[in-house]
Short mmCIF file of C-alpha atoms in Angstrom, two decimals:
data_model
loop_
_atom_site.label_atom_id
_atom_site.label_comp_id
_atom_site.label_asym_id
_atom_site.label_seq_id
_atom_site.Cartn_x
_atom_site.Cartn_y
_atom_site.Cartn_z
CA MET A 203 -108.62 -186.16 214.83
CA LEU A 204 -106.66 -183.88 217.14
CA CYS A 205 -103.23 -182.49 216.31
CA GLU A 206 -100.64 -185.00 217.52
CA ARG A 207 -98.39 -182.23 218.72
CA CYS A 208 -100.51 -179.73 220.66
CA LYS A 209 -103.47 -182.08 221.19
CA VAL A 210 -105.82 -179.06 221.29
CA ARG A 211 -106.60 -178.04 217.71
CA PRO A 212 -107.95 -180.35 214.99
CA ALA A 213 -105.32 -181.94 212.75
CA THR A 214 -105.50 -180.57 209.20
CA GLN A 215 -102.03 -181.21 207.76
CA LYS A 216 -99.96 -184.29 207.20
CA VAL A 217 -96.28 -183.61 207.80
CA VAL A 218 -93.70 -186.19 206.73
CA GLU A 219 -90.53 -186.33 208.76
CA VAL A 220 -87.57 -188.08 207.18
CA THR A 221 -84.74 -188.99 209.53
CA ALA A 222 -81.94 -191.53 209.62
CA GLY A 223 -84.39 -193.82 211.36
CA GLY A 224 -86.85 -193.71 208.46
CA ARG A 225 -90.07 -191.96 207.57
CA ARG A 226 -92.79 -190.91 209.94
CA GLU A 227 -96.06 -189.13 209.35
CA TRP A 228 -97.51 -186.65 211.78
CA HIS A 229 -101.03 -185.28 211.70
CA LEU A 230 -100.80 -181.70 212.82
CA CYS A 231 -102.90 -178.56 213.02
CA ASP A 232 -102.08 -175.57 210.81
CA GLU A 233 -100.11 -173.77 213.51
CA CYS A 234 -97.96 -176.71 214.51
CA ALA A 235 -97.41 -177.70 210.85
CA LEU A 236 -96.14 -174.23 210.05
CA GLU A 237 -93.77 -174.14 213.00
CA VAL A 238 -92.50 -177.58 212.09
CA ALA A 239 -92.08 -176.65 208.42
CA TYR A 240 -89.91 -173.70 209.41
CA GLY A 241 -87.88 -175.84 211.75
CA LEU A 242 -88.99 -173.82 214.76
CA VAL A 243 -90.03 -176.90 216.68
CA PRO A 244 -89.68 -180.64 216.25
CA PRO A 245 -92.86 -182.52 215.28
CA GLU A 246 -92.81 -184.52 218.51
CA PRO A 247 -95.62 -183.81 220.94
CA GLU A 248 -95.05 -180.96 223.37
CA GLU A 249 -95.41 -183.28 226.34
CA PRO A 250 -94.03 -186.80 226.34
CA GLU A 251 -96.83 -189.23 225.57
CA LYS A 252 -98.26 -190.92 228.58
CA PRO A 253 -97.61 -194.64 228.74
CA GLU A 254 -100.47 -196.64 227.26
CA THR A 255 -101.99 -197.68 230.55
CA PRO A 256 -105.74 -198.19 230.37
CA GLU A 257 -106.74 -194.55 230.39
CA ALA A 258 -109.71 -193.45 232.43
CA PRO A 259 -112.53 -192.59 230.00
CA PRO A 260 -113.26 -188.85 229.82
CA PRO A 261 -116.20 -187.67 231.92
CA GLY A 262 -119.44 -188.18 230.06
CA ALA A 263 -117.88 -190.64 227.58
CA GLU A 264 -120.98 -192.82 227.77
CA LEU A 265 -123.40 -190.01 226.81
CA ARG A 266 -125.21 -190.85 223.59
CA CYS A 267 -127.20 -188.62 221.25
CA PRO A 268 -130.71 -190.12 221.03
CA THR A 269 -131.18 -188.87 217.46
CA CYS A 270 -128.05 -189.97 215.60
CA GLY A 271 -126.46 -192.39 218.08
CA LEU A 272 -123.10 -190.61 218.38
CA THR A 273 -121.46 -191.08 221.79
CA TYR A 274 -119.52 -188.33 223.53
CA ALA A 275 -116.37 -190.50 223.42
CA GLU A 276 -116.72 -190.79 219.62
CA PHE A 277 -117.31 -187.06 219.36
CA LEU A 278 -114.06 -186.35 221.21
CA LYS A 279 -112.20 -188.71 218.91
CA VAL A 280 -113.36 -187.26 215.58
CA LEU A 281 -114.25 -183.78 216.83
CA ARG A 282 -117.42 -183.76 214.73
CA PHE A 283 -121.07 -183.68 215.73
CA GLY A 284 -123.52 -186.09 214.14
CA CYS A 285 -126.59 -183.84 214.18
CA SER A 286 -127.95 -180.72 215.87
CA ASP A 287 -129.37 -182.77 218.76
CA CYS A 288 -125.83 -183.81 219.80
CA TYR A 289 -125.50 -180.29 221.19
CA GLN A 290 -128.33 -180.99 223.62
CA ALA A 291 -127.11 -184.48 224.47
CA PHE A 292 -123.56 -183.34 225.30
CA ARG A 293 -124.54 -179.88 226.52
CA GLU A 294 -122.89 -179.93 229.96
CA ASN A 295 -119.57 -181.26 228.68
CA LEU A 296 -119.43 -178.95 225.67
CA LYS A 297 -118.86 -175.83 227.70
CA VAL A 298 -115.33 -176.97 228.54
CA VAL A 299 -114.68 -177.90 224.91
CA PHE A 300 -115.82 -174.50 223.66
CA GLN A 301 -113.91 -172.70 226.38
CA GLU A 302 -110.77 -174.44 225.16
CA LEU A 303 -111.40 -173.81 221.45
CA HIS A 304 -112.83 -170.28 221.52
CA GLY A 305 -111.97 -168.91 224.95
CA SER A 306 -115.72 -168.74 225.64
CA ALA A 307 -118.84 -170.88 225.46
CA GLN A 308 -121.24 -167.99 224.97
CA TYR A 309 -122.78 -166.99 221.62
CA LEU A 310 -122.66 -163.23 221.21
CA GLY A 311 -123.55 -162.90 217.53
CA GLN A 312 -126.73 -161.62 215.96
CA PRO A 313 -129.65 -163.81 217.10
CA TYR A 314 -131.22 -165.96 214.39
CA LYS A 315 -134.65 -164.41 214.27
CA PRO A 316 -135.86 -164.01 210.73
CA ASP A 317 -137.93 -160.84 210.46
CA PRO A 318 -141.56 -162.15 210.69
CA GLN A 319 -142.74 -159.77 207.99
CA LYS A 320 -140.02 -160.91 205.59
CA ALA A 321 -140.70 -164.54 206.51
CA ARG A 322 -144.33 -164.01 205.55
CA LEU A 323 -143.29 -162.53 202.21
CA VAL A 324 -141.05 -165.53 201.53
CA HIS A 325 -143.93 -167.84 202.32
CA GLU A 326 -146.15 -165.94 199.91
CA LEU A 327 -143.42 -166.02 197.30
CA GLU A 328 -143.23 -169.78 197.54
CA HIS A 329 -146.96 -170.05 197.13
CA LEU A 330 -147.03 -167.75 194.09
CA GLN A 331 -144.10 -169.58 192.51
CA ALA A 332 -146.00 -172.88 192.74
CA ARG A 333 -149.09 -171.29 191.19
CA LEU A 334 -146.97 -169.79 188.43
CA GLU A 335 -145.59 -173.21 187.57
CA THR A 336 -149.10 -174.66 187.36
CA ALA A 337 -150.24 -171.76 185.17
CA VAL A 338 -147.31 -172.27 182.81
CA LEU A 339 -148.01 -176.02 182.64
CA ASN A 340 -151.63 -175.29 181.77
CA GLU A 341 -150.51 -172.73 179.17
CA ASP A 342 -152.59 -170.11 180.96
CA PHE A 343 -150.25 -167.31 179.94
CA GLU A 344 -152.47 -164.45 181.03
CA ARG A 345 -152.56 -165.84 184.54
CA ALA A 346 -148.80 -166.52 184.45
CA ALA A 347 -148.09 -162.90 183.50
CA ALA A 348 -150.24 -161.63 186.38
CA LEU A 349 -148.49 -163.97 188.82
CA ARG A 350 -145.09 -162.81 187.58
CA ASP A 351 -146.10 -159.22 188.35
CA GLU A 352 -147.11 -160.21 191.87
CA ILE A 353 -143.86 -162.09 192.38
CA GLN A 354 -141.89 -159.09 191.17
CA LYS A 355 -143.64 -156.87 193.72
CA ILE A 356 -142.76 -159.21 196.58
CA LEU A 357 -139.17 -159.45 195.43
CA GLU A 358 -138.99 -155.66 195.45
CA ASN A 359 -140.38 -155.55 199.00
CA LEU A 360 -137.75 -158.06 200.09
CA GLY A 361 -135.02 -156.14 198.28
CA TRP A 362 -134.26 -159.28 196.31
CA THR A 363 -134.52 -157.98 192.77
CA ILE A 364 -131.34 -158.50 190.80
CA ALA A 365 -130.88 -154.74 190.35
CA SER A 366 -130.93 -154.07 194.10
CA GLY A 367 -127.58 -155.76 194.47
CA ASN A 368 -128.48 -158.50 196.94
CA MET B 188 -114.55 -182.03 179.16
CA ASP B 189 -117.20 -180.23 181.15
CA ASP B 190 -118.09 -176.90 179.51
CA ARG B 191 -118.35 -175.08 182.81
CA ILE B 192 -114.83 -176.18 183.76
CA ARG B 193 -113.47 -175.09 180.39
CA GLU B 194 -115.18 -171.73 180.86
CA LEU B 195 -113.51 -171.42 184.26
CA VAL B 196 -109.96 -172.20 183.18
CA GLU B 197 -110.23 -169.68 180.39
CA GLN B 198 -111.06 -166.80 182.70
CA VAL B 199 -109.18 -164.96 185.43
CA PRO B 200 -111.26 -164.96 188.62
CA ALA B 201 -112.22 -161.49 189.86
CA TRP B 202 -110.38 -162.02 193.14
CA LEU B 203 -107.04 -162.44 191.38
CA ARG B 204 -107.04 -158.94 189.89
CA THR B 205 -104.54 -156.46 191.24
CA THR B 206 -106.81 -153.44 191.42
CA GLY B 207 -107.53 -153.81 195.15
CA GLU B 208 -105.80 -152.40 198.23
CA TYR B 209 -102.19 -153.50 198.92
CA PRO B 210 -102.09 -155.91 195.96
CA GLU B 211 -98.33 -156.44 196.40
CA ILE B 212 -98.95 -157.99 199.84
CA VAL B 213 -102.59 -159.09 200.06
CA LEU B 214 -103.72 -161.32 197.18
CA SER B 215 -107.29 -161.81 198.31
CA SER B 216 -109.79 -161.47 201.16
CA ARG B 217 -112.39 -164.07 202.00
CA ALA B 218 -115.38 -164.56 204.28
CA ARG B 219 -117.04 -167.92 204.83
CA LEU B 220 -120.21 -169.07 206.58
CA ALA B 221 -120.97 -172.60 207.80
CA ARG B 222 -124.68 -173.39 208.10
CA ASN B 223 -126.73 -176.55 208.60
CA LEU B 224 -130.38 -177.43 208.14
CA ARG B 225 -132.20 -178.24 211.36
CA PRO B 226 -134.06 -181.36 210.19
CA PHE B 227 -131.08 -183.21 208.69
CA ARG B 228 -128.18 -185.16 210.21
CA PHE B 229 -124.69 -183.72 209.69
CA ALA B 230 -122.12 -185.16 207.29
CA LEU B 231 -120.71 -187.63 209.84
CA LYS B 232 -124.05 -189.41 210.21
CA ALA B 233 -125.86 -188.49 206.99
CA THR B 234 -126.92 -191.31 204.68
CA ASP B 235 -126.94 -191.07 200.89
CA GLN B 236 -130.66 -190.51 201.10
CA ASP B 237 -130.14 -187.61 203.54
CA ARG B 238 -127.58 -186.08 201.20
CA GLU B 239 -129.89 -186.38 198.23
CA GLU B 240 -132.77 -184.82 200.16
CA ILE B 241 -130.56 -181.98 201.36
CA ARG B 242 -129.49 -181.19 197.82
CA THR B 243 -133.04 -181.23 196.47
CA PHE B 244 -134.36 -179.18 199.37
CA VAL B 245 -131.65 -176.52 199.17
CA LEU B 246 -131.95 -176.12 195.40
CA ASP B 247 -135.71 -175.91 195.67
CA ARG B 248 -135.54 -173.11 198.24
CA LEU B 249 -132.72 -171.15 196.62
CA ARG B 250 -134.81 -170.89 193.45
CA LEU B 251 -137.00 -168.35 195.22
CA HIS B 252 -134.17 -165.80 195.23
CA PRO B 253 -133.46 -164.55 191.69
CA ARG B 254 -129.77 -163.93 192.27
CA LEU B 255 -129.21 -167.31 193.91
CA ALA B 256 -131.33 -169.01 191.27
CA ALA B 257 -129.01 -167.56 188.62
CA LEU B 258 -125.80 -169.01 190.10
CA HIS B 259 -123.87 -171.42 187.91
CA GLN B 260 -124.15 -174.98 189.10
CA LEU B 261 -121.69 -177.85 189.03
CA GLU B 262 -122.13 -181.36 190.35
CA LEU B 263 -118.91 -182.95 191.53
CA GLU B 264 -119.83 -186.55 190.84
CA GLY B 265 -119.50 -186.42 187.07
CA LEU B 266 -116.15 -184.64 186.99
CA GLY B 267 -112.76 -186.17 186.27
CA GLU B 268 -109.83 -185.85 188.62
CA ALA B 269 -108.13 -182.92 186.85
CA GLU B 270 -111.44 -181.07 186.64
CA ARG B 271 -112.04 -181.48 190.36
CA ARG B 272 -108.52 -180.33 190.99
CA VAL B 273 -109.24 -177.14 189.03
CA LEU B 274 -112.10 -176.36 191.39
CA VAL B 275 -109.82 -176.79 194.41
CA GLU B 276 -107.06 -174.71 192.82
CA ARG B 277 -109.59 -171.96 192.15
CA HIS B 278 -110.70 -172.06 195.82
CA LEU B 279 -114.26 -172.84 194.73
CA VAL B 280 -114.27 -176.21 196.45
CA THR B 281 -112.41 -177.53 199.48
CA ARG B 282 -110.34 -180.70 199.45
CA ASP B 283 -112.88 -182.02 201.91
CA LEU B 284 -115.62 -181.91 199.31
CA LEU B 285 -113.52 -184.08 196.99
CA LYS B 286 -113.41 -186.88 199.55
CA HIS B 287 -117.19 -187.22 199.54
CA PRO B 288 -118.36 -185.92 196.18
CA ASP B 289 -121.66 -187.83 196.24
CA TYR B 290 -124.53 -185.38 196.02
CA ALA B 291 -122.06 -182.52 196.45
CA LEU B 292 -122.75 -179.38 194.54
CA VAL B 293 -121.05 -176.07 193.99
CA LEU B 294 -123.03 -172.99 192.99
CA TYR B 295 -121.08 -169.87 192.03
CA GLU B 296 -121.27 -166.43 190.53
CA PRO B 297 -119.78 -166.38 187.02
CA ASP B 298 -116.99 -164.07 188.27
CA GLU B 299 -116.32 -166.50 191.16
CA SER B 300 -116.84 -163.84 193.83
CA VAL B 301 -119.51 -165.95 195.56
CA ALA B 302 -119.62 -169.72 195.95
CA LEU B 303 -122.05 -171.94 197.78
CA LEU B 304 -121.14 -175.53 198.59
CA VAL B 305 -123.86 -178.04 199.33
CA ASN B 306 -123.13 -181.28 201.24
CA GLU B 307 -119.66 -180.40 202.38
CA GLU B 308 -118.59 -180.92 206.00
CA ASP B 309 -121.60 -178.70 206.72
CA HIS B 310 -124.80 -178.82 204.71
CA LEU B 311 -123.99 -175.37 203.42
CA ARG B 312 -120.77 -173.43 203.10
CA VAL B 313 -120.95 -169.97 201.59
CA GLN B 314 -117.91 -167.96 200.64
CA VAL B 315 -117.31 -164.48 199.33
CA LEU B 316 -113.96 -163.66 197.75
CA ALA B 317 -112.51 -160.30 196.73
CA ASN B 318 -109.14 -159.15 195.48
CA GLY B 319 -106.66 -157.29 197.69
CA LEU B 320 -107.50 -156.15 201.20
CA ALA B 321 -111.31 -155.89 201.17
CA LEU B 322 -112.48 -157.33 204.47
CA SER B 323 -115.36 -154.90 205.06
CA THR B 324 -116.73 -155.64 201.61
CA VAL B 325 -116.63 -159.41 201.99
CA ALA B 326 -118.07 -159.11 205.52
CA ARG B 327 -121.05 -157.09 204.32
CA ARG B 328 -121.75 -159.47 201.46
CA ILE B 329 -121.49 -162.61 203.56
CA LEU B 330 -123.78 -161.26 206.28
CA ASP B 331 -126.36 -160.28 203.65
CA LEU B 332 -126.20 -163.79 202.23
CA GLY B 333 -126.49 -165.23 205.74
CA GLU B 334 -129.70 -163.29 206.32
CA ILE B 335 -131.17 -164.47 203.03
CA LEU B 336 -130.31 -168.11 203.77
CA GLY B 337 -131.86 -167.74 207.22
CA LEU B 338 -135.12 -166.65 205.59
CA LEU B 339 -135.11 -169.37 202.96
CA LEU B 340 -133.99 -172.30 205.07
CA PRO B 341 -134.59 -173.64 208.60
CA LEU B 342 -131.10 -173.35 210.09
CA ALA B 343 -129.68 -175.37 212.98
CA TYR B 344 -129.30 -172.87 215.84
CA ARG B 345 -129.49 -172.68 219.63
CA GLU B 346 -129.64 -169.44 221.57
CA GLU B 347 -126.74 -170.34 223.86
CA PHE B 348 -124.33 -171.75 221.23
CA GLY B 349 -125.46 -169.92 218.08
CA TYR B 350 -125.27 -171.69 214.71
CA LEU B 351 -124.71 -175.44 215.10
CA THR B 352 -121.99 -176.83 212.87
CA SER B 353 -120.39 -180.16 212.20
CA CYS B 354 -117.05 -179.16 213.76
CA PRO B 355 -117.02 -177.48 217.19
CA THR B 356 -114.40 -174.99 215.95
CA ASN B 357 -117.13 -173.37 213.82
CA THR B 358 -119.95 -173.46 216.38
CA GLY B 359 -121.34 -170.01 217.16
CA LEU B 360 -120.97 -167.45 214.40
CA GLY B 361 -119.99 -170.15 211.88
CA LEU B 362 -118.01 -167.33 210.34
CA ARG B 363 -114.42 -167.18 209.23
CA PHE B 364 -112.49 -164.32 207.67
CA SER B 365 -109.20 -164.93 205.94
CA VAL B 366 -106.61 -163.24 203.76
CA LEU B 367 -104.07 -164.70 201.38
CA MET B 368 -100.81 -162.80 201.95
CA HIS B 369 -97.46 -162.78 200.19
CA LEU B 370 -94.84 -162.31 202.91
CA PRO B 371 -91.36 -162.76 201.39
CA GLY B 372 -89.94 -159.90 203.49
CA LEU B 373 -90.85 -161.51 206.79
CA VAL B 374 -89.58 -164.90 205.63
CA LEU B 375 -86.23 -163.54 204.38
CA ALA B 376 -85.82 -161.46 207.54
CA LYS B 377 -86.56 -164.61 209.60
CA ARG B 378 -89.34 -162.80 211.40
CA LEU B 379 -91.86 -165.60 211.02
CA PRO B 380 -91.63 -166.77 214.66
CA GLU B 381 -92.58 -163.24 215.67
CA LEU B 382 -95.57 -163.37 213.33
CA VAL B 383 -96.65 -166.78 214.60
CA LYS B 384 -96.58 -165.47 218.18
CA LEU B 385 -98.53 -162.35 217.28
CA LEU B 386 -101.18 -164.46 215.59
CA ALA B 387 -101.41 -166.93 218.46
CA ARG B 388 -102.09 -164.04 220.84
CA ALA B 389 -104.80 -162.71 218.52
CA ARG B 390 -106.31 -166.23 218.20
CA LEU B 391 -105.72 -166.25 214.46
CA SER B 392 -104.45 -169.20 212.50
CA ILE B 393 -101.82 -169.25 209.78
CA ARG B 394 -101.16 -171.87 207.18
CA GLY B 395 -98.78 -171.98 204.29
CA LEU B 396 -99.49 -172.89 200.73
CA TYR B 397 -98.19 -176.43 200.83
CA GLY B 398 -96.45 -178.26 198.05
CA GLU B 399 -95.81 -181.99 197.88
CA GLY B 400 -93.70 -182.06 201.05
CA SER B 401 -94.05 -180.02 204.16
CA ASP B 402 -92.20 -177.00 202.75
CA ILE B 403 -94.15 -173.86 202.20
CA VAL B 404 -94.02 -172.71 198.63
CA GLY B 405 -94.00 -169.18 197.35
CA ASN B 406 -94.08 -167.43 200.74
CA ILE B 407 -97.85 -167.31 200.49
CA PHE B 408 -99.81 -167.67 203.70
CA GLN B 409 -103.45 -167.88 204.55
CA ILE B 410 -104.25 -166.09 207.79
CA SER B 411 -107.69 -166.71 209.27
CA THR B 412 -109.86 -166.00 212.25
CA THR B 413 -110.71 -168.95 214.50
CA ARG B 414 -113.04 -167.60 217.21
CA ASN B 415 -116.74 -168.15 216.85
CA LEU B 416 -117.97 -167.84 220.45
CA GLY B 417 -117.61 -164.99 222.94
CA ILE B 418 -117.33 -162.42 220.15
CA THR B 419 -119.70 -160.49 217.86
CA GLU B 420 -119.44 -160.42 214.07
CA GLU B 421 -118.32 -156.78 214.19
CA GLU B 422 -115.64 -157.42 216.82
CA LEU B 423 -114.29 -160.40 214.90
CA LEU B 424 -114.00 -158.28 211.76
CA ALA B 425 -112.50 -155.24 213.52
CA HIS B 426 -109.86 -157.28 215.38
CA PHE B 427 -108.93 -159.10 212.22
CA GLN B 428 -108.63 -155.90 210.20
CA ASP B 429 -106.34 -154.43 212.87
CA THR B 430 -104.07 -157.44 212.89
CA VAL B 431 -103.92 -157.72 209.10
CA ARG B 432 -102.92 -154.04 208.88
CA GLN B 433 -100.26 -154.71 211.47
CA ILE B 434 -98.89 -157.60 209.41
CA ILE B 435 -98.89 -155.45 206.27
CA GLN B 436 -96.83 -152.88 208.14
CA MET B 437 -94.41 -155.54 209.41
CA GLU B 438 -93.97 -156.86 205.88
CA GLN B 439 -93.38 -153.37 204.49
CA GLU B 440 -90.76 -152.69 207.17
CA ALA B 441 -89.09 -156.03 206.50
CA ARG B 442 -88.91 -155.31 202.77
CA GLN B 443 -87.43 -151.85 203.37
CA HIS B 444 -84.94 -153.25 205.80
CA LEU B 445 -83.80 -155.91 203.33
CA GLU B 446 -83.34 -153.31 200.64
CA GLN B 447 -81.25 -151.11 202.89
CA GLU B 448 -79.14 -153.84 204.47
CA THR B 449 -78.62 -156.27 201.61
CA PRO B 450 -79.48 -154.47 198.36
CA ASP B 451 -77.18 -156.62 196.20
CA LEU B 452 -78.54 -159.84 197.57
CA VAL B 453 -82.14 -158.79 196.99
CA GLU B 454 -81.37 -157.52 193.48
CA ASP B 455 -79.54 -160.74 192.63
CA ARG B 456 -82.37 -162.91 193.88
CA ILE B 457 -84.98 -161.03 191.85
CA HIS B 458 -83.05 -161.13 188.59
CA ARG B 459 -81.99 -164.75 188.95
CA ALA B 460 -85.63 -165.65 189.45
CA ARG B 461 -86.59 -163.80 186.32
CA ALA B 462 -83.83 -165.39 184.27
CA LEU B 463 -84.90 -168.86 185.36
CA LEU B 464 -88.60 -168.28 184.69
CA GLU B 465 -87.80 -166.87 181.25
CA ASN B 466 -85.47 -169.68 180.26
CA ALA B 467 -86.32 -172.88 182.07
CA ARG B 468 -87.43 -175.81 179.91
CA LEU B 469 -88.69 -177.98 182.76
CA ILE B 470 -90.13 -176.45 185.90
CA SER B 471 -92.12 -177.84 188.83
CA PHE B 472 -94.97 -175.97 190.50
CA GLU B 473 -92.90 -175.59 193.68
CA GLU B 474 -90.04 -173.96 191.82
CA THR B 475 -92.46 -171.74 189.90
CA ALA B 476 -94.02 -170.55 193.14
CA ARG B 477 -90.63 -169.85 194.69
CA LEU B 478 -89.41 -167.86 191.66
CA VAL B 479 -92.67 -166.00 191.19
CA SER B 480 -92.39 -164.99 194.84
CA ALA B 481 -88.97 -163.42 194.24
CA LEU B 482 -90.18 -161.65 191.11
CA ARG B 483 -93.28 -160.42 192.96
CA LEU B 484 -90.98 -158.96 195.59
CA GLY B 485 -89.05 -157.24 192.80
CA VAL B 486 -92.23 -155.67 191.43
CA GLY B 487 -93.31 -154.67 194.95
CA LEU B 488 -89.95 -152.98 195.60
CA GLY B 489 -90.13 -151.14 192.29
CA ARG B 490 -87.06 -152.98 190.95
CA ILE B 491 -88.97 -154.59 188.09
CA PHE B 492 -91.08 -152.28 185.95
CA ASP B 493 -91.95 -154.29 182.89
CA VAL B 494 -93.75 -157.21 184.53
CA LYS B 495 -97.23 -156.71 185.92
CA LEU B 496 -98.25 -158.07 189.30
CA GLN B 497 -101.36 -159.37 187.57
CA THR B 498 -99.25 -161.47 185.18
CA LEU B 499 -97.46 -163.01 188.16
CA ASN B 500 -100.73 -163.81 189.91
CA GLU B 501 -101.93 -165.52 186.76
CA LEU B 502 -98.68 -167.46 186.39
CA LEU B 503 -98.97 -168.83 189.88
CA PHE B 504 -102.57 -169.74 189.27
CA PHE B 505 -102.48 -171.32 185.83
CA ALA B 506 -99.22 -173.18 186.51
CA GLN B 507 -101.02 -175.40 189.03
CA PRO B 508 -101.24 -179.05 187.91
CA GLY B 509 -105.04 -179.24 187.49
CA HIS B 510 -105.20 -176.04 185.46
CA LEU B 511 -102.36 -177.11 183.16
CA GLN B 512 -103.99 -180.43 182.41
CA VAL B 513 -107.35 -178.90 181.64
CA LEU B 514 -105.78 -176.07 179.61
CA PHE B 515 -103.92 -178.57 177.46
CA GLY B 516 -106.84 -180.93 177.36
CA HIS B 517 -105.35 -184.15 178.71
CA ASP B 518 -103.84 -185.83 181.76
CA MET B 519 -100.06 -185.64 181.82
CA ASP B 520 -97.19 -187.31 183.60
CA PRO B 521 -95.14 -184.98 185.83
CA GLN B 522 -92.39 -184.48 183.25
CA GLU B 523 -94.80 -183.40 180.53
CA ARG B 524 -96.46 -181.10 183.04
CA ASP B 525 -93.12 -179.51 183.89
CA ARG B 526 -92.35 -179.01 180.19
CA ARG B 527 -95.77 -177.52 179.40
CA ARG B 528 -95.55 -175.34 182.46
CA ALA B 529 -92.12 -173.97 181.46
CA ALA B 530 -93.38 -173.24 177.95
CA TYR B 531 -96.50 -171.54 179.26
CA ILE B 532 -94.46 -169.32 181.58
CA ARG B 533 -91.99 -168.34 178.85
CA THR B 534 -94.79 -167.34 176.49
CA LYS B 535 -96.62 -165.43 179.17
CA LEU B 536 -93.52 -163.46 180.24
CA GLN B 537 -92.40 -162.74 176.67
CA SER B 538 -95.76 -161.75 175.26
CA GLY B 539 -97.17 -158.26 175.51
CA GLU B 540 -99.29 -159.50 178.40
CA ALA B 541 -96.32 -159.14 180.73
#
């Protein structure tokens, strides 16, 4: 759920306010909770809440992810995706969401492109590991020892031996 | 009692040591990755069967990497409440993971510097922890781990949005840096609003270490990055390092200022705290944290020579409710906890360990 005070960041803290009028719980984000805890601001929302007139549904509310069934309206309510295909289903609307949360909707990090040569080595490793298990099951220890040597070589090529610090 | 949990409570995690940079202000540095597996639904929509398959699949693939295969492994389902609490108190597991412990798994290095959570809010959460200010170190280690995971597992990713995560706040890099800082100077000097503004401008988040109510205990704050889009890994790290250094400087100035302007008050506060910790017979965790904070300030200012910062870190850590209950081997009501805690603190401060 969204922070009840700023209505921008996700709520992560429960703050209990005790007044003459009784007890009230607020679900706030980290920032708002901190400011409230230090008495810098009251827990009430920054803007007075709009009267509960039937609110117009947000644009795209009816969009539905074909894979997991999550609707865009549900997504906005819980601020969680249901699967990776939700990103495609809600794509057009997400740009605004990301702009708000991150100040940008553009990924600038390292691209996810596993080095094809390393990927091949991992594939080979998997294969050898399976053969090693069979050899051990069959008590073919000579074969197992040879396979272990091969595995060790691949691990060295990947830089994955324990000594190499990865 | 689970043996692995007992092992944990009997050791001091590597990230709590005071051999790092600026130990009097920065307790620890952390980097965290959120990753998901392309073929599986996220936590919100995952069924028990999905969760079971995810766990099996991840474990099966991690076995290919000797270092990952050697990680200690704990399943959350079989643990009692105090034992789970220990994992949260040690920052190995998030509170979130406790809400849905089915098929949840934590894998960790014996020294607790690396932890991998399976079936949390994201299929995979990886964290690297180090003591003191060590952001470049944790950044390098987490990015190495990210590359390895990318080779072993098919990760959910789109070119335009980067790594796809359960929560849109993590979408993109899926990367978060944070530091745990002790900032009594800024709190006493009432400069927190200034800090909050500085952090808001830098798009960083701050949260206190919360006790039972909404008060922040022990003047300990976690400051974290929040941006994951529109920024590279290197920029995120560099900006964060700059801001953390700026906060360290602010805290140092605030401490100096307090010492110059109100030396008696500061001195009084430190020694009262020590007297209470050394003599109390019943003490809550909140009070412990508050007093340890004052004593920590005393050590930082060079007013206290015969108590080690390390001892104070350990006090704060082992005085937490979950740790106490596991250390003493049974669940306790709050009053017994407060009594055991007071006794533990007295022994610790009187023994040569201090």
